[in-house]
C-alpha cells in the first residue's frame, strides 16, 4: 500500500522538498494538508483526493445540502459535526452515507455507527465544501430572526421603563434571554447573507433594522419599539460600552464566532431624537484574502499594476469613496509581493485583516499616534515596503513622498472621485509639483459593482440608449449576450446579485503626464491626455465587465454617475 507522501508526490505533483518543509510545520491542530495549503503546494480538493486514494474511499467534488435527510441531523449536535467534519447525508438499506473531510477520524465514524445502528459509508469531500454544507444544513434547523422575534413573549416586552435605566437590573434580569436570542439570531442572519453592515434605526413610532449587502441597504425586520432599549443595551454590553450613557456617541468592538467564522464587529452608537442609533460594521477575519485577478483587475490594468508593485521605490495610490474596496486592493498587492526578503510594514486605521509576515501598526490619535507620527517611526525600522492606510493631511503626504524618494515603495489611499483628482489633491495639500511628478508611479481609482447571480440571471436585450450610456455602440456589441438579475434564488438570497467585483481606471505617470503635473494642470487636462494615450476609464472598464456577463448596464451607470455628468 502506497504512503500518503508517495501519493502526494506521484499524483498531486508536490515536490519532495516542499513535503519536507510542510512536515516541519506540523502542530497539534494542523495536519499535513493544512501545512501544504499554507505553502501553496496544493488546494483542499487535491488533499481530499489524496486521502480518498490512500484510504480507498469514494471522493466527491460536491455536497448537495438540500438532499440531506433532516432526520439524521437531529441525532448529531453541530459542535460534534464541526469538530470532526462529518455530515450524514442519507440512510438506505441499513447503510448511512457520511460526508467527511477527515477520514482519519475513525473513532468519530465508529460513534456514528453505534448511534445509527447501521453501517457507515464514508464519502471524502474537500474541507471548505463540507464546512459550507454544515452551515447550510444546520441553518435550516435553526430559527430565523423573524421567528425569534415572533417568539418573544409579551412579558419580555412589558418591562417597566425605569428598569431600562438601571444597568445592574438589565445585566441580572432573568427575562433578557429572548433579547440575547434575538441579537444572536440577528448576527447569524447578517453573516449568512454576507452583510457588511447592520443598521439599527429608531424612529418615533417604530424600530427598523437594515442590512447593507453588496453596497445596498435592505430592510430586514421591524421589531416592536418597546424592545429598543433592551436591544441596544445588549449590543452595548457585548461591545464593552457604557449602557448608562445615552447622551454621547460611543465606539466599541465585538468579536465572536458565527457559523464557524471569526467575525470582528466595529460598533458605533450615536444619540438621535428618538433614541440611540447603532451601526455595526462586520469584518470576516477568517476570510481568505483575494488576489488581484479576483478583484476584477484584468488585461492592461493587471499587467501594469503587477509591474508597478514590483518597483523598488515610488508611491502607488488607490482612490475612491468609502467602501469601494481600496484597502482590500492594497492588501492583495502586499500579499503578492510579500516574501522573506522584504520587510513590509503598515500603519492603518483600523487594522482590518491580519497579514502573515507583515508588521501592522494601529493609529491611536488620542495618544498622538497619528499616520504622520507612526510613519516617522516606521522609517526607522528599515522597511522595504510601507503601506499607509490613508493620506489625510499635508504632513503625511510629505513624509510619504520623502520615503518614496529615499528608496522605499509606498502604498496608500486617497479620498478622490477619480485617479486624475488625486494629483490635484496632492498639489492642493501644498506638495510641490516636482515632488509629486518624481515620486508618483501610478494612481488607480476603483468602484465596486454588484455581480449578477450566475445561477438565476436571465439574458435580455437592453435598449440602445442604455448601451450608449456606458460608451458602447450597438455595432460594437454585435450579438454579445447581456444579463439582468432574475427573480432571485436561494444562493443570492433572492436579491438577484451575489458578491461584488471592482471596476478600475489606472493612471500611469508617463513623461507627458509628469510634464502636465509640473505645469500644475487641472484634473480635466490630465484626464484628456491620459484618455488620448488609450487609458481605460472607470466607465470603459465597467463596459468590459458587462460584456463578460459579470454585471449589468444599470450597475455600471449607478456607480459611475459622476463620470457621466
XYZ file of C-alpha atoms in Angstrom:
565
model
C 0.000 0.000 0.000
C 1.378 3.400 -1.020
C 2.021 6.023 1.657
C 0.335 9.424 1.701
C 3.689 11.011 0.816
C 4.031 8.816 -2.299
C 0.528 9.743 -3.467
C 1.206 13.455 -2.917
C 4.439 13.299 -4.936
C 3.219 10.990 -7.729
C -0.392 12.135 -8.226
C -0.689 15.614 -6.684
C 2.696 16.729 -8.022
C 4.024 18.000 -4.685
C 7.846 18.347 -4.749
C 9.693 16.253 -2.163
C 11.455 19.273 -0.639
C 8.109 21.048 -0.204
C 6.766 17.958 1.542
C 9.712 18.069 3.942
C 9.076 21.757 4.702
C 5.377 21.019 5.307
C 6.211 18.259 7.811
C 8.309 20.753 9.769
C 5.200 22.946 10.173
C 3.022 20.218 11.706
C 1.455 21.033 15.069
C -1.263 19.506 17.222
C -4.065 21.436 15.485
C -2.724 21.092 11.952
C -2.479 18.164 9.537
C -0.238 17.687 6.518
C -2.914 19.051 4.187
C -3.152 22.323 6.160
C 0.632 22.740 6.084
C 0.806 22.116 2.331
C -2.031 24.585 1.691
C -0.159 27.245 3.688
C 2.842 26.722 1.422
C 0.609 26.949 -1.657
C 1.593 23.429 -2.753
C -1.949 22.085 -3.170
C -5.584 23.026 -2.605
C -8.304 21.485 -0.440
C -9.680 19.384 -3.313
C -6.274 17.834 -4.069
C -5.793 16.961 -0.383
C -9.245 15.355 -0.220
C -8.471 13.271 -3.347
C -5.171 12.182 -1.788
C -6.930 10.992 1.370
C -9.611 9.197 -0.645
C -6.927 7.385 -2.655
C -4.953 6.438 0.455
C -7.970 5.100 2.381
C -9.542 3.624 -0.787
C -12.773 5.581 -0.287
C -15.074 7.300 -2.802
C -14.473 11.014 -3.460
C -16.970 13.741 -4.394
C -16.445 17.333 -5.516
C -19.858 18.414 -4.263
C -22.266 18.011 -1.362
C -25.943 18.604 -2.072
C -27.141 20.028 1.238
C -30.738 20.202 0.002
C -30.902 16.402 -0.392
C -29.571 15.704 3.099
C -32.066 13.700 5.200
C -33.001 16.051 8.028
C -33.992 13.310 10.464
C -30.349 12.191 10.619
C -29.230 15.635 11.821
C -31.468 15.519 14.901
C -29.081 12.980 16.467
C -25.854 14.935 15.887
C -25.024 18.273 17.559
C -23.491 20.917 15.290
C -20.413 21.156 17.569
C -19.677 17.426 17.068
C -20.199 17.665 13.303
C -17.847 20.667 13.015
C -15.189 19.246 15.300
C -14.867 16.009 13.347
C -16.000 17.387 9.947
C -18.791 14.865 9.444
C -22.185 15.251 7.770
C -24.647 12.317 7.457
C -26.290 12.551 4.043
C -28.655 9.625 3.591
C -29.654 6.240 5.041
C -30.518 3.400 2.698
C -30.596 -0.392 3.122
C -29.003 -0.255 6.562
C -26.128 1.982 5.411
C -25.614 5.658 6.266
C -23.548 7.674 3.792
C -21.448 10.230 5.697
C -19.547 13.073 4.040
C -16.187 13.618 5.735
C -13.183 15.856 5.168
C -11.063 13.836 7.566
C -11.403 10.069 7.086
C -8.678 9.533 9.713
C -11.273 10.240 12.444
C -12.132 6.548 12.745
C -13.356 6.905 16.348
C -15.909 9.561 15.346
C -17.142 7.422 12.436
C -17.449 4.490 14.845
C -19.543 6.678 17.175
C -21.930 7.320 14.283
C -22.127 3.567 13.582
C -23.232 2.958 17.176
C -25.561 5.975 17.149
C -27.427 4.994 13.988
C -27.074 1.232 14.478
C -26.105 0.965 10.832
C -23.106 0.507 8.580
C -21.220 3.742 7.813
C -20.101 4.543 4.267
C -17.625 7.482 4.282
C -17.547 9.858 1.312
C -14.467 12.123 1.188
C -15.124 15.763 0.197
C -12.966 18.946 0.315
C -12.931 20.667 3.718
C -14.286 24.129 2.662
C -17.137 22.445 0.791
C -18.117 20.389 3.838
C -17.940 23.382 6.192
C -20.238 25.365 3.912
C -22.660 22.431 3.692
C -22.714 22.049 7.505
C -23.592 25.721 7.971
C -26.295 25.485 5.304
C -27.858 22.267 6.579
C -27.938 23.256 10.232
C -29.242 26.705 9.285
C -32.467 25.022 8.103
C -32.936 23.578 11.575
C -32.434 26.923 13.365
C -34.877 29.763 13.795
C -34.786 32.836 11.574
C -34.505 36.292 13.132
C -38.186 36.914 12.436
C -39.151 33.636 14.141
C -37.090 34.562 17.212
C -38.765 37.961 17.223
C -42.218 36.374 16.959
C -41.379 34.036 19.842
C -40.714 36.898 22.271
C -43.500 36.685 24.805
C -45.332 39.783 25.941
C -43.792 39.607 29.417
C -40.350 40.154 27.928
C -41.656 43.328 26.316
C -43.711 44.662 29.225
C -40.750 45.881 31.258
C -41.030 48.945 33.390
C -39.304 51.895 31.695
C -37.368 52.650 34.887
C -35.686 49.245 34.722
C -34.097 50.154 31.375
C -32.191 52.974 33.074
C -30.579 50.598 35.587
C -27.576 48.744 34.165
C -27.438 46.345 37.094
C -31.044 45.198 36.729
C -30.596 44.785 32.996
C -27.491 42.675 33.385
C -29.027 40.475 36.053
C -32.534 40.276 34.578
C -33.661 36.704 34.092
C -36.091 37.570 31.318
C -33.464 39.095 28.997
C -32.767 35.715 27.367
C -35.177 36.404 24.467
C -33.245 39.603 23.688
C -29.984 37.663 23.723
C -31.502 35.131 21.332
C -32.726 37.933 19.078
C -29.301 39.627 18.921
C -27.528 36.311 18.284
C -30.009 35.457 15.544
C -29.559 38.908 14.017
C -25.785 38.468 13.867
C -26.142 34.992 12.396
C -28.551 36.148 9.690
C -26.285 39.086 8.776
C -23.296 36.760 8.438
C -25.259 34.230 6.412
C -26.478 36.901 3.986
C -22.954 38.364 3.617
C -23.961 41.733 5.088
C -21.170 44.263 5.571
C -23.169 46.451 7.988
C -26.136 46.186 10.356
C -28.159 49.383 10.900
C -30.470 49.673 13.924
C -32.527 52.823 13.326
C -35.041 54.256 15.831
C -37.966 56.386 14.660
C -40.866 57.965 16.534
C -43.233 55.000 16.333
C -41.046 52.182 15.047
C -37.658 50.496 15.134
C -36.113 49.403 11.853
C -33.186 47.009 11.254
C -31.465 47.049 7.873
C -28.557 45.113 6.352
C -26.108 46.506 3.804
C -25.495 43.701 1.311
C -23.196 44.267 -1.676
C -23.314 48.005 -1.017
C -27.127 48.330 -0.946
C -29.283 48.706 2.196
C -32.213 46.293 2.585
C -34.976 46.332 5.202
C -34.715 43.166 7.313
C -37.067 43.256 10.299
C -39.039 45.851 12.249
C -39.034 44.807 15.952
C -41.519 46.350 18.376
C -40.445 49.818 19.506
C -40.725 48.611 23.124
C -37.622 46.409 22.885
C -35.400 49.202 21.567
C -33.624 49.971 24.900
C -33.064 46.278 25.643
C -31.747 45.539 22.163
C -29.307 48.458 22.155
C -28.200 47.798 25.739
C -27.434 44.165 24.875
C -25.219 45.269 21.975
C -23.513 47.842 24.204
C -22.743 45.161 26.795
C -21.203 42.931 24.118
C -19.113 45.870 22.826
C -17.921 46.872 26.314
C -19.666 50.255 26.192
C -21.323 52.247 28.966
C -25.022 51.320 28.868
C -25.936 54.137 31.264
C -24.548 56.804 28.876
C -27.204 57.679 26.318
C -26.273 61.287 25.512
C -22.845 60.888 23.887
C -21.607 58.905 20.864
C -19.666 55.729 21.702
C -17.485 53.346 19.714
C -16.576 49.755 20.542
C -15.811 46.318 19.137
C -17.380 42.877 19.330
C -15.505 39.715 18.417
C -17.409 36.459 18.121
C -17.753 33.251 16.155
C -20.734 32.940 13.831
C -21.305 29.692 11.941
C -17.653 28.776 12.468
C -16.395 32.126 11.116
C -14.386 34.565 13.227
C -16.258 37.872 12.929
C -14.966 41.237 14.128
C -17.623 43.949 14.531
C -16.971 47.667 14.858
C -19.817 49.257 16.791
C -20.869 52.910 16.533
C -23.638 54.318 18.759
C -24.947 57.882 18.394
C -27.861 59.653 20.127
C -30.804 60.751 17.938
C -34.171 62.401 18.565
C -35.891 59.030 19.054
C -33.207 57.047 20.858
C -29.765 55.696 20.136
C -28.869 54.638 16.611
C -26.427 51.735 16.188
C -24.365 50.727 13.161
C -22.207 47.594 13.223
C -19.530 47.002 10.560
C -18.821 43.282 10.062
C -15.341 42.046 9.152
C -14.760 38.364 8.489
C -11.291 37.779 9.954
C -11.169 34.223 8.603
C -11.972 35.130 5.004
C -9.195 34.467 2.551
C -7.512 37.487 1.003
C -8.337 37.828 -2.662
C -5.720 38.060 -5.386
C -5.531 40.997 -7.797
C -7.184 38.929 -10.547
C -10.109 38.019 -8.279
C -10.699 41.704 -7.503
C -11.583 42.348 -11.137
C -8.237 43.552 -12.495
C -7.565 42.182 -15.963
C -5.913 42.979 -19.276
C -3.646 46.032 -19.395
C -4.605 47.206 -15.888
C -3.468 43.921 -14.338
C -0.257 43.891 -16.368
C 0.642 47.479 -15.372
C -0.222 47.122 -11.671
C 1.859 43.926 -11.477
C 4.780 45.855 -12.906
C 4.311 48.826 -10.552
C 4.136 46.807 -7.321
C 7.490 45.197 -8.116
C 9.275 48.567 -8.393
C 11.961 49.311 -5.808
C 10.671 52.789 -4.877
C 7.878 55.257 -5.541
C 4.261 55.830 -4.493
C 1.208 53.885 -5.690
C -2.145 55.418 -4.735
C -5.595 53.810 -4.727
C -8.522 56.242 -4.714
C -12.271 56.015 -4.382
C -15.109 56.727 -1.940
C -15.546 54.969 1.405
C -16.445 51.306 0.957
C -15.030 50.965 -2.556
C -12.519 48.266 -1.554
C -9.329 50.371 -1.533
C -7.815 48.636 1.496
C -8.643 45.181 0.097
C -6.788 46.083 -3.109
C -3.743 47.245 -1.145
C -3.783 44.021 0.909
C -3.892 41.990 -2.311
C -0.912 43.929 -3.678
C 1.084 43.459 -0.453
C 0.298 39.726 -0.399
C 1.519 39.458 -3.995
C 4.957 40.890 -3.194
C 5.270 39.527 0.348
C 8.391 37.414 0.780
C 11.059 36.667 3.383
C 13.470 39.003 1.534
C 11.262 42.068 2.097
C 10.489 43.995 5.287
C 6.899 45.199 4.857
C 5.303 47.494 7.451
C 1.859 49.102 7.540
C 0.129 51.819 9.541
C -3.656 51.529 9.455
C -6.875 52.820 11.000
C -8.105 50.226 11.794
C -6.235 47.005 11.021
C -8.900 45.083 9.086
C -7.086 41.823 8.304
C -4.011 40.188 9.813
C -1.337 39.655 7.157
C 1.158 36.881 7.848
C 4.768 38.054 7.752
C 3.852 41.772 7.671
C 4.220 44.206 10.594
C 0.984 46.156 11.136
C 0.565 49.252 13.334
C -2.754 50.715 14.520
C -3.060 54.517 14.806
C -4.253 55.977 18.126
C -4.893 59.738 17.764
C -5.781 60.017 21.486
C -2.142 59.351 22.386
C -0.878 61.290 19.362
C -0.007 58.174 17.352
C -1.194 59.613 14.021
C -0.375 58.463 10.489
C 2.426 61.048 10.327
C 3.925 60.146 13.727
C 3.688 56.415 13.034
C 5.199 56.844 9.587
C 8.255 58.584 11.035
C 8.787 55.646 13.406
C 8.277 53.086 10.640
C 11.042 54.713 8.588
C 13.470 53.879 11.410
C 12.513 50.170 11.135
C 14.453 49.655 7.878
C 11.369 48.930 5.718
C 11.412 47.974 2.043
C 7.674 48.490 1.533
C 5.320 50.747 3.511
C 1.535 50.847 3.432
C -0.219 53.941 4.803
C -3.932 53.431 5.439
C -4.817 56.908 4.173
C -3.092 60.191 3.335
C -5.246 62.697 5.206
C -3.009 65.741 5.622
C -0.008 67.592 4.201
C 2.399 66.238 6.813
C 1.614 62.601 5.999
C 1.801 63.314 2.259
C 5.221 64.977 2.548
C 6.699 62.171 4.683
C 5.306 59.541 2.277
C 6.873 61.327 -0.699
C 10.233 61.678 1.076
C 10.092 57.942 1.882
C 9.445 57.157 -1.792
C 12.321 59.389 -2.900
C 14.731 57.709 -0.465
C 14.267 54.201 -1.818
C 11.005 52.880 -0.341
C 7.952 51.547 -2.152
C 4.893 53.242 -0.626
C 1.242 52.189 -0.950
C -1.585 54.419 0.242
C -5.177 55.532 -0.341
C -6.679 58.933 -1.023
C -10.319 60.054 -0.998
C -10.920 61.420 -4.506
C -13.542 60.561 -7.092
C -11.141 59.521 -9.833
C -7.453 58.909 -10.481
C -6.884 62.354 -12.037
C -8.225 64.159 -8.978
C -5.551 62.525 -6.791
C -2.836 64.631 -8.408
C -4.809 67.855 -7.857
C -5.479 66.831 -4.257
C -1.769 66.390 -3.513
C -0.996 69.779 -5.079
C -3.831 71.385 -3.070
C -2.251 69.952 0.096
C 0.809 72.066 -0.642
C 3.091 69.354 -2.029
C 5.423 70.770 -4.682
C 4.705 69.621 -8.275
C 8.278 68.368 -8.821
C 7.961 66.112 -5.741
C 4.648 64.660 -6.979
C 5.912 64.048 -10.519
C 9.177 62.446 -9.374
C 7.721 60.170 -6.660
C 4.325 59.056 -8.001
C 4.299 55.827 -10.039
C 0.578 55.477 -10.663
C -2.910 56.165 -9.355
C -5.713 53.611 -9.516
C -9.329 54.630 -8.958
C -11.898 51.941 -8.298
C -15.570 51.274 -7.628
C -17.443 48.105 -6.716
C -20.308 46.865 -8.884
C -22.603 44.034 -7.892
C -22.139 40.717 -9.665
C -25.297 39.410 -11.267
C -26.084 35.974 -9.776
C -24.797 33.356 -12.214
C -27.466 30.840 -11.140
C -30.607 32.901 -11.721
C -29.545 35.586 -14.216
C -31.605 35.928 -17.385
C -30.460 37.128 -20.820
C -32.073 40.269 -22.200
C -31.520 42.980 -24.803
C -31.001 46.462 -23.345
C -32.220 49.464 -25.298
C -29.772 51.370 -27.449
C -29.733 54.378 -25.108
C -28.546 52.279 -22.153
C -25.789 50.725 -24.252
C -24.555 54.127 -25.400
C -24.675 55.391 -21.805
C -21.704 53.179 -20.879
C -19.773 54.091 -24.012
C -20.726 51.145 -26.240
C -22.370 51.139 -29.645
C -24.891 48.552 -30.890
C -22.430 47.654 -33.665
C -19.617 47.028 -31.181
C -21.602 44.603 -29.033
C -22.965 42.666 -32.034
C -24.656 39.522 -30.707
C -22.990 39.558 -27.281
C -25.480 38.476 -24.575
C -26.495 40.887 -21.806
C -27.808 39.660 -18.464
C -30.170 41.081 -15.892
C -30.895 39.776 -12.367
C -33.726 37.272 -12.372
C -36.333 36.764 -9.657
C -33.564 35.568 -7.332
C -32.678 32.204 -5.861
C -31.538 30.723 -2.551
C -27.860 31.237 -3.407
C -28.275 35.033 -3.714
C -30.995 35.234 -1.000
C -33.455 36.332 -3.702
C -31.580 39.560 -4.406
C -30.559 38.781 -7.993
C -26.984 39.798 -7.225
C -24.284 37.852 -5.394
C -20.969 39.439 -4.439
C -19.177 42.389 -5.986
C -16.321 42.973 -8.389
C -14.136 46.009 -8.953
C -14.004 48.293 -11.960
C -10.795 50.297 -12.268
C -9.012 53.089 -14.052
C -5.230 53.219 -13.829
C -3.385 56.487 -14.413
C 0.229 55.686 -15.262
C 2.712 58.527 -14.728
C 4.179 58.838 -18.219
C 6.542 61.636 -19.282
C 3.651 63.620 -20.777
C 1.590 63.322 -17.569
C 4.610 64.346 -15.470
C 5.023 67.419 -17.680
C 1.387 68.396 -17.059
C 1.870 67.998 -13.303
C 4.899 70.300 -13.433
C 2.677 72.874 -15.150
C 0.048 72.429 -12.393
C -2.526 71.304 -14.977
C -6.030 70.657 -13.683
C -7.633 67.192 -13.450
C -9.628 67.652 -16.696
C -6.462 68.364 -18.703
C -4.678 65.338 -17.215
C -7.757 63.229 -17.965
C -7.810 64.228 -21.639
C -4.118 63.425 -22.034
C -4.484 60.029 -20.329
C -7.558 59.026 -22.388
C -5.760 60.038 -25.595
C -2.988 57.606 -24.646
C -5.557 54.735 -24.534
C -6.245 54.673 -20.787
C -9.478 52.883 -19.823
C -11.758 54.991 -17.615
C -13.983 53.537 -14.894
C -16.905 53.502 -17.312
C -14.848 51.769 -20.006
C -13.742 49.034 -17.611
C -17.343 48.684 -16.415
C -18.442 48.164 -20.016
C -15.899 45.331 -20.333
C -17.365 43.665 -17.208
C -20.869 43.997 -18.711
C -19.765 42.311 -21.948
C -18.205 39.494 -19.904
C -21.588 38.877 -18.226
C -20.296 39.792 -14.766
C -22.579 42.740 -14.071
C -25.363 44.821 -15.603
C -25.524 48.074 -17.524
C -27.590 49.608 -14.699
C -24.911 48.772 -12.111
C -22.144 50.434 -14.118
C -24.321 53.522 -14.640
C -25.116 53.656 -10.908
C -21.502 53.682 -9.705
C -20.043 55.915 -12.440
C -22.700 58.630 -12.481
C -20.277 61.454 -11.651
C -18.224 60.464 -14.698
C -21.226 60.978 -16.963
C -22.174 64.436 -15.659
